[in-house]
Coordinates of C-alpha atoms and ligand atoms in Angstrom, one line a residue:
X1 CA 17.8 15.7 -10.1
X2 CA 18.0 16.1 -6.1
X3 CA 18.9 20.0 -6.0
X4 CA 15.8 20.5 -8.8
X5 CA 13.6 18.7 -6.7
X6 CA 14.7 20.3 -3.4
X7 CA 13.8 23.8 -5.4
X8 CA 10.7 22.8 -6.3
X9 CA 9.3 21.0 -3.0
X10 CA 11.0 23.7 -0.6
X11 CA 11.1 27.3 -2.3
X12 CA 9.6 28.8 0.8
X13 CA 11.5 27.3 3.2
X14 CA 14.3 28.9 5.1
X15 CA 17.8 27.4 3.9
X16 CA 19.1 27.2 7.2
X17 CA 16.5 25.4 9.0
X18 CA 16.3 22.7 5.6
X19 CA 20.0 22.2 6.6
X20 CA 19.2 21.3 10.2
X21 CA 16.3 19.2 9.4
X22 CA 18.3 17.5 6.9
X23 CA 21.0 17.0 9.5
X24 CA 18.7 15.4 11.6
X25 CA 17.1 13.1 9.0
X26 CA 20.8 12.3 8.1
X27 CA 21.9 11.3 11.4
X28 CA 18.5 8.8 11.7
X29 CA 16.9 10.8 14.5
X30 CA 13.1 10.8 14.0
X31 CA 11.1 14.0 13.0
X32 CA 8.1 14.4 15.5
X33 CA 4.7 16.0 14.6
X34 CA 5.3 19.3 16.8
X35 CA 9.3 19.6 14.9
X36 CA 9.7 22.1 12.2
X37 CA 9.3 20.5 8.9
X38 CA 9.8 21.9 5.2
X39 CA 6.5 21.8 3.5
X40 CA 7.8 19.4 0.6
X41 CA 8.1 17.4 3.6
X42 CA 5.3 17.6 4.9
X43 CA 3.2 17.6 1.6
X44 CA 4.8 14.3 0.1
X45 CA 3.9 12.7 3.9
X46 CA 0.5 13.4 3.4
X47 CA 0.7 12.1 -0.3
X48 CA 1.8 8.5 0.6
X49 CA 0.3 8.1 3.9
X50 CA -2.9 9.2 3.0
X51 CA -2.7 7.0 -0.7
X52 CA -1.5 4.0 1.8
X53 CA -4.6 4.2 4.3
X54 CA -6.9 4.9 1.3
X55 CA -5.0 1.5 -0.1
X56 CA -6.0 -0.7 2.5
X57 CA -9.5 0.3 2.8
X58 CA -10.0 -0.5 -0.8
X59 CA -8.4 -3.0 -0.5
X60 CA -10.7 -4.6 1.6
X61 CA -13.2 -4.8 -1.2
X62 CA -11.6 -7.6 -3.4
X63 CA -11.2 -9.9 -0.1
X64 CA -14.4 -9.1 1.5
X65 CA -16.0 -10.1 -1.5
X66 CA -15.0 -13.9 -0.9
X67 CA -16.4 -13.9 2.8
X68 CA -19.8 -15.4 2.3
X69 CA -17.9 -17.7 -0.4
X70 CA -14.5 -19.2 1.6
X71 CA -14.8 -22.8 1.4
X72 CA -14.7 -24.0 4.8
X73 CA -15.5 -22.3 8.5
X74 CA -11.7 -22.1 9.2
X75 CA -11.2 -20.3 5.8
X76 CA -13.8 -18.1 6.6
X77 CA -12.7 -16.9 10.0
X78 CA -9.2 -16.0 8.9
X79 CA -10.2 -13.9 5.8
X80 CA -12.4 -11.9 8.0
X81 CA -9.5 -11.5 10.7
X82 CA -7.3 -10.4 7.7
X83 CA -10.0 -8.2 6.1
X84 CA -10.6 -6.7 9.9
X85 CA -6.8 -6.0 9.9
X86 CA -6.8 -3.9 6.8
X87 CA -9.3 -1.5 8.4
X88 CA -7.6 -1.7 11.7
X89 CA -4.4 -0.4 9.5
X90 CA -6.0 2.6 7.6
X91 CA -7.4 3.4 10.6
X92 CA -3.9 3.8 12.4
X93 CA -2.1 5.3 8.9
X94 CA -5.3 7.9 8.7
X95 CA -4.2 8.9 12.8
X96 CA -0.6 9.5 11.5
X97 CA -1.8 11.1 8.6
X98 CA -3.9 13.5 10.4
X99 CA -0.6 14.6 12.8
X100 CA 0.4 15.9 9.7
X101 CA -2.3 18.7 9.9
X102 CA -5.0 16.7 7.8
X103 CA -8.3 15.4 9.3
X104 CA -9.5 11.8 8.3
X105 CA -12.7 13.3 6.1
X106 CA -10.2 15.5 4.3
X107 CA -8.1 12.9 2.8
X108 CA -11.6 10.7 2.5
X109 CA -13.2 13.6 0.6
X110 CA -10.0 14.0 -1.9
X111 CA -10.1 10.3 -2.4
X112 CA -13.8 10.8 -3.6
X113 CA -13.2 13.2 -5.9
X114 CA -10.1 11.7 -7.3
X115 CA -7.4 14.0 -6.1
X116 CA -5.9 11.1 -4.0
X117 CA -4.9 7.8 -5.5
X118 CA -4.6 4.2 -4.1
X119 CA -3.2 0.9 -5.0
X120 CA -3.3 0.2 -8.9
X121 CA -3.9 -3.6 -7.5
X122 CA -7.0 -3.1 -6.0
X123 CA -8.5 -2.4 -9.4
X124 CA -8.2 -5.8 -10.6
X125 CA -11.3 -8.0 -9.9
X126 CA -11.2 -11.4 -7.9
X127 CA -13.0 -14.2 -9.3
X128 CA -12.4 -17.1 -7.6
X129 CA -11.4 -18.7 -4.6
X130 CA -7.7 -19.2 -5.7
X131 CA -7.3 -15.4 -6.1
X132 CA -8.3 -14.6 -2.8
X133 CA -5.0 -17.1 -2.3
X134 CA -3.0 -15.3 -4.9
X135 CA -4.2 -11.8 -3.3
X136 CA -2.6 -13.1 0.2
X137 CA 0.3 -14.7 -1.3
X138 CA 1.6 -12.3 -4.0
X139 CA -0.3 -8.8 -3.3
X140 CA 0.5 -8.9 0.7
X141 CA 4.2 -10.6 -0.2
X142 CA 4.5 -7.5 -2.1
X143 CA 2.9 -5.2 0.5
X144 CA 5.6 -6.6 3.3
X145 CA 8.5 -6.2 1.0
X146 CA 7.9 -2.2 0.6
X147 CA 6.3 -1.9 4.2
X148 CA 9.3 -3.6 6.4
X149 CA 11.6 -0.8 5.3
X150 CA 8.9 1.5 6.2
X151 CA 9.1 0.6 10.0
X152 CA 12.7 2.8 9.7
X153 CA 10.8 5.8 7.9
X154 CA 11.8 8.8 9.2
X155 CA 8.7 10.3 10.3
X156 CA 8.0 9.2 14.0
X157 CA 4.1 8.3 13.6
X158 CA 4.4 6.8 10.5
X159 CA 7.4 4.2 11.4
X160 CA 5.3 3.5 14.6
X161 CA 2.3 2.7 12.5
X162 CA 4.3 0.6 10.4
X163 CA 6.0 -1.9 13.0
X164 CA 2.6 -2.6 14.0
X165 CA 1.2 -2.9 10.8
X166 CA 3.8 -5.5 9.7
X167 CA 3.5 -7.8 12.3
X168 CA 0.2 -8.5 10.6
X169 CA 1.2 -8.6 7.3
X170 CA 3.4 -11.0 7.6
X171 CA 0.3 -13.4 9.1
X172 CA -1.6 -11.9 5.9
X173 CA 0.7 -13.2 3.7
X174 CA 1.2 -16.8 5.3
X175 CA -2.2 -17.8 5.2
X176 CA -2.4 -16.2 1.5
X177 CA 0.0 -18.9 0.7
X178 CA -1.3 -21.5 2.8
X179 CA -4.4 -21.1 0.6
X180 CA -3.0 -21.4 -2.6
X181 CA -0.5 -24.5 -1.7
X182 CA -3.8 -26.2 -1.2
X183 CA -5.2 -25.2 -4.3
X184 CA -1.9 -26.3 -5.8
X185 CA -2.0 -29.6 -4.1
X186 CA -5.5 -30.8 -5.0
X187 CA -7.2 -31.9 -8.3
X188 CA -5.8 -30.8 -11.9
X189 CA -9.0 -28.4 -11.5
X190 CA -7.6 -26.7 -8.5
X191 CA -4.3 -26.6 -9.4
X192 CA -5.3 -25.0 -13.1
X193 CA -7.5 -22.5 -11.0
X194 CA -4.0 -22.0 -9.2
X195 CA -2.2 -21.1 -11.9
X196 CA -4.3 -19.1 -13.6
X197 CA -4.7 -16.8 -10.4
X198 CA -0.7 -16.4 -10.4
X199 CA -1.1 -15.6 -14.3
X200 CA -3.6 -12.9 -13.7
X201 CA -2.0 -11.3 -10.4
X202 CA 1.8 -11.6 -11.3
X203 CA 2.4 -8.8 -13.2
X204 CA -0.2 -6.5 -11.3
X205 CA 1.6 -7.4 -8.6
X206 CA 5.1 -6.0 -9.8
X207 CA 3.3 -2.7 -10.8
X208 CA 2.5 -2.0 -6.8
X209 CA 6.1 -1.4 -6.4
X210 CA 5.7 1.6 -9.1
X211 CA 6.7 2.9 -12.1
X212 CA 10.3 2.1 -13.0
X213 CA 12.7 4.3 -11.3
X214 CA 13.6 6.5 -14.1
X215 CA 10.0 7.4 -14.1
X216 CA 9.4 7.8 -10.4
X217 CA 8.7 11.1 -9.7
X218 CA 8.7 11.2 -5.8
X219 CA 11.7 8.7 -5.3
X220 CA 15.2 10.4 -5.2
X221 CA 13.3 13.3 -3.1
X222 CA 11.7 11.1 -0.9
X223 CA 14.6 8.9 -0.2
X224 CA 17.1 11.7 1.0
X225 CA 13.9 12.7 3.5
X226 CA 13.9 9.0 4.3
X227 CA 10.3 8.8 4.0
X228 CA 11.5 5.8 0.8
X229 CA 14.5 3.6 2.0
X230 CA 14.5 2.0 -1.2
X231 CA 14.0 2.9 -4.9
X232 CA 11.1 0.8 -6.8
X233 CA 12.8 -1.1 -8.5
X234 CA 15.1 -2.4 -5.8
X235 CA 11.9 -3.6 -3.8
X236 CA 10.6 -5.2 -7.2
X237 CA 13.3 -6.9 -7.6
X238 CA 13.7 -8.2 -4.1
X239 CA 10.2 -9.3 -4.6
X240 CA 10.9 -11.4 -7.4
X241 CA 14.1 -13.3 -5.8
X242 CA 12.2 -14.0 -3.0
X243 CA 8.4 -15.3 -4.6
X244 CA 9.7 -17.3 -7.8
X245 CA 11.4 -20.2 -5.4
X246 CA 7.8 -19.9 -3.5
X247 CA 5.6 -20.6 -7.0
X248 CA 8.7 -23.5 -7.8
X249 CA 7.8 -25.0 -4.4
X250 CA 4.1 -24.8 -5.5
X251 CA 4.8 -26.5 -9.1
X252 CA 3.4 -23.3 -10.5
X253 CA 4.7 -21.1 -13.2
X254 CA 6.0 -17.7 -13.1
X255 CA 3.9 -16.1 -16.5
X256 CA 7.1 -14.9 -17.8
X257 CA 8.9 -16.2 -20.6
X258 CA 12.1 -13.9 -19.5
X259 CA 12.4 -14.8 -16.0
X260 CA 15.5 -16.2 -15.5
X261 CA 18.6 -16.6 -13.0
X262 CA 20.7 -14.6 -13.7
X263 CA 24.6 -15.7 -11.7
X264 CA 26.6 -12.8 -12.2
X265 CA 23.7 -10.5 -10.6
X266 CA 22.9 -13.0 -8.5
X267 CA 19.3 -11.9 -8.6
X268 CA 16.5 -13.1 -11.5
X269 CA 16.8 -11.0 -14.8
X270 CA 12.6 -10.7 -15.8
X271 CA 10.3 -8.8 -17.7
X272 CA 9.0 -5.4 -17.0
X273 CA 5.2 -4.9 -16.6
X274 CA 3.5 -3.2 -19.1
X275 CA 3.7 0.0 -18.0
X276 CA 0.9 1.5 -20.1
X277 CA -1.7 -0.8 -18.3
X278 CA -0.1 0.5 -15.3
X279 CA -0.6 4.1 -16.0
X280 CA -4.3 3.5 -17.4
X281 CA -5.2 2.0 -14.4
X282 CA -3.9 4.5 -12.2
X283 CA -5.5 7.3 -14.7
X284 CA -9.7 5.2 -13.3
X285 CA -9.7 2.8 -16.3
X286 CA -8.9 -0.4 -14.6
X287 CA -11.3 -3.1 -14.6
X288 CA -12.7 -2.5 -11.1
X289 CA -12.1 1.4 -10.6
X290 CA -15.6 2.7 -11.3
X291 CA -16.8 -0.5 -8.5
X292 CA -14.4 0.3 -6.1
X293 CA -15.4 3.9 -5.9
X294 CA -18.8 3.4 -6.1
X295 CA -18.4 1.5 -3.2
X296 CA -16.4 3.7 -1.1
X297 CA -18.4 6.8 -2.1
X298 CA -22.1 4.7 -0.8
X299 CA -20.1 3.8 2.8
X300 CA -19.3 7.2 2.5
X301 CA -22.6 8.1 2.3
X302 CA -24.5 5.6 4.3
X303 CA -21.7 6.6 7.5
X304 CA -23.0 10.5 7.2
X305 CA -25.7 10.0 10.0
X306 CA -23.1 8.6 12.2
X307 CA -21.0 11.5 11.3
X308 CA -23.7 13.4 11.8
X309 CA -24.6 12.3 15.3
X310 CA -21.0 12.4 16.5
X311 CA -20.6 15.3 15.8
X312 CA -23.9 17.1 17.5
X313 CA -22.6 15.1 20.6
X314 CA -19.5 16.5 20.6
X315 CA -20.8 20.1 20.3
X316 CA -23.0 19.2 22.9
X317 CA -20.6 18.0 25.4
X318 CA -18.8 21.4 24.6
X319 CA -21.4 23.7 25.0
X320 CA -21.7 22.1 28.4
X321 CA -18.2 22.2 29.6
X322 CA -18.4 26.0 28.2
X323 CA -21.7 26.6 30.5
X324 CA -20.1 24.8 33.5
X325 CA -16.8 27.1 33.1
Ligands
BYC401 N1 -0.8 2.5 -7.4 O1 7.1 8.8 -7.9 P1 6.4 7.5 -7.7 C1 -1.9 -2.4 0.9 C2 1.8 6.8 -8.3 S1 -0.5 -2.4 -0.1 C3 -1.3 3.7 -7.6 O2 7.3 6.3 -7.7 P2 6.1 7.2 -4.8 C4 -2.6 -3.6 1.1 C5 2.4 7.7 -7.2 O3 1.5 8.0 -6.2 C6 -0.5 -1.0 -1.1 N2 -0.5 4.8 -7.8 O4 5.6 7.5 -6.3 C7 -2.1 -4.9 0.9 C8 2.7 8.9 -8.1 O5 1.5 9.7 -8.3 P3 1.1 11.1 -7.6 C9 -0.2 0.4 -0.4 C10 0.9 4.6 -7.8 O6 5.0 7.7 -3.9 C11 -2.8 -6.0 1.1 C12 3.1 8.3 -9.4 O7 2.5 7.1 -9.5 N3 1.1 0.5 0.1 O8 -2.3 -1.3 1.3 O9 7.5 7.8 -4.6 C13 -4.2 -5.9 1.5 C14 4.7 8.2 -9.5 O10 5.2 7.2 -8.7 C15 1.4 3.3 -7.5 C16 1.7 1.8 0.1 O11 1.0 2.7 -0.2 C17 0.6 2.2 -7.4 N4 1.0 1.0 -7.2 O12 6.2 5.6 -4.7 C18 -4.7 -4.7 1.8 C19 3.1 1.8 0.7 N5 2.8 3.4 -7.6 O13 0.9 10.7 -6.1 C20 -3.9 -3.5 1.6 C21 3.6 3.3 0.9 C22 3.0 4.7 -7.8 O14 2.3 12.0 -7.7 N6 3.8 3.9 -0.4 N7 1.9 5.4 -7.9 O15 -0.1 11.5 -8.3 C23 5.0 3.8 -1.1 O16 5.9 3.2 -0.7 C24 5.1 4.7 -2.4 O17 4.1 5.6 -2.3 C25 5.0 3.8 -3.7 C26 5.1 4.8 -4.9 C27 6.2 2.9 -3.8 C28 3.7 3.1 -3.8

């Protein structure tokens, strides 16, 4: 599967040079954006940066819906540092995408018209309070479990982007679970909302990891460039080990009948998402998609005066460098 894939992603590149580069990769030195770089490369970069900035601007949307609503000041406060955050980090993964030869409304505009994809989780809608817990807890759990390996990707901009990324994450995720411990700890009612935001988000959870590795397209490709340091399912499964000891802490129940310990793996055996839902949703038809682009396409163009305007200064300021020449 590696050599077809190496055919496919690199027919115009020159053998010798892919055996350099590959050379380099293999001995963990990082590839800068002025090195030589085979396009496969260079294409599949683009891919899952751009679908990871494009991720956590849309993913904005399901928390920043809650801001008006948090319960208390102190609630309020740290979901709009954590929604902040997200946009600080497309902002930096969009800077590292465009090293990579693409500009920032490039990848926008193929987001827009549905060439570019984002998170299948941010299609799913948040209803209450507890979900905004469950989001933090389980969908930025699941974020930090694919993004810490990320921080050795082998593309120089990216890896930078992702140590500082992480760091934040891992705040993200704390006070996700601080949330929903107190949702968990309060009145039956609270604790039932508790549950039934784990029920709702577990399984979309598992599918941000993506499809099952004998359906990954991208992975074994993307691993020998190091631009993946794990397959899928490795990361799903590490996922699990670590969150089902965190919902037994809570008194909360994993919604899986199969999920069980398994000694001889030593890891929990559990049941696979449905991956038809998964693929629907990632095809538009998920029960937020048409919202969340909607939205994105009216920021897109309520911002087009400011784009506008920053762009007739900068010609501006160049005409009059040019003149002063
Ligand atoms: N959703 O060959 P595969 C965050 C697509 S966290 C939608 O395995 P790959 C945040 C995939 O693009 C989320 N599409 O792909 C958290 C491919 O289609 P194309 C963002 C998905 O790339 C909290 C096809 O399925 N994190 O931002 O090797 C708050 C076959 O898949 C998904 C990242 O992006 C999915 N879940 O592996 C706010 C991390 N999964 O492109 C924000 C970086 C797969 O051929 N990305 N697909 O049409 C990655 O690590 C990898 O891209 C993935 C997928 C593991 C996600």
């Amino acid at each position: 599967m590696y050599a077809q894939m190496v055919k496919s992603e690199a027919t115009n590149d020159d053998p010798e040079k892919l055996a350099e580069f590959q050379a380099k990769i293999d001995a963990g030195i990082k590839i800068e954006p002025k090195d030589w770089m085979p396009q496969g490369y260079r294409k599949t970069l683009i891919r899952q940066i751009g679908q990871h900035a494009h991720s956590e601007i849309v993913g904005q949307l399901p928390e920043g819906n809650w801001i008006t609503r948090a319960p208390t000041l102190e609630r309020k406060a740290i979901l709009l540092a954590k929604v902040q955050d997200e946009a600080g980090h497309g902002l930096y993964l969009y800077c590292a995408a465009e090293t990579l030869g693409v500009s920032r409304d490039e990848l926008t505009e193929m987001l827009l018209d549905g060439r570019m994809k984002y998170s299948s989780i941010f299609n799913y809608p948040t209803l209450n309070w507890a979900d905004i817990g469950a989001v933090g807890w389980l969908v930025d759990g699941a974020a930090i479990m694919n993004q810490v390996p990320l921080q050795r990707t082998s593309y120089g901009p990216y890896s930078r982007a992702m140590i500082r990324i992480c760091k934040e994450e891992s705040f993200h995720q704390r006070q996700g679970y601080d949330a929903i411990r107190k949702m968990a700890e309060g009145t039956p009612a609270q604790k039932k909302m508790a549950q039934d935001a784990l029920n709702r988000f577990w399984f979309p959870s598992l599918m941000m990891f993506g499809p099952s590795d004998k359906d990954s397209v991208h992975s074994t490709q993307s691993m020998a460039w190091k631009i993946k340091m794990n397959t899928n399912d490795e990361l799903r499964q590490k996922f699990v080990d670590q969150t089902v000891p965190q919902a037994e802490f809570l008194g909360l129940t994993v919604p899986d009948p199969d999920l069980k310990w398994n000694e001889e793996r030593g890891h929990y055996d559990f049941s696979e998402p449905d991956w038809s839902e998964f693929f629907d949703v990632i095809k538009g038809n998920g029960p937020c998609n048409v919202d969340r682009m909607a939205a994105r396409n009216k920021a897109w163009d309520d911002g087009k005066w400011v784009r506008d305007g920053l762009l007739a200064h900068a010609l501006k300021k160049r005409d009059a460098k040019v003149a002063a020449e």
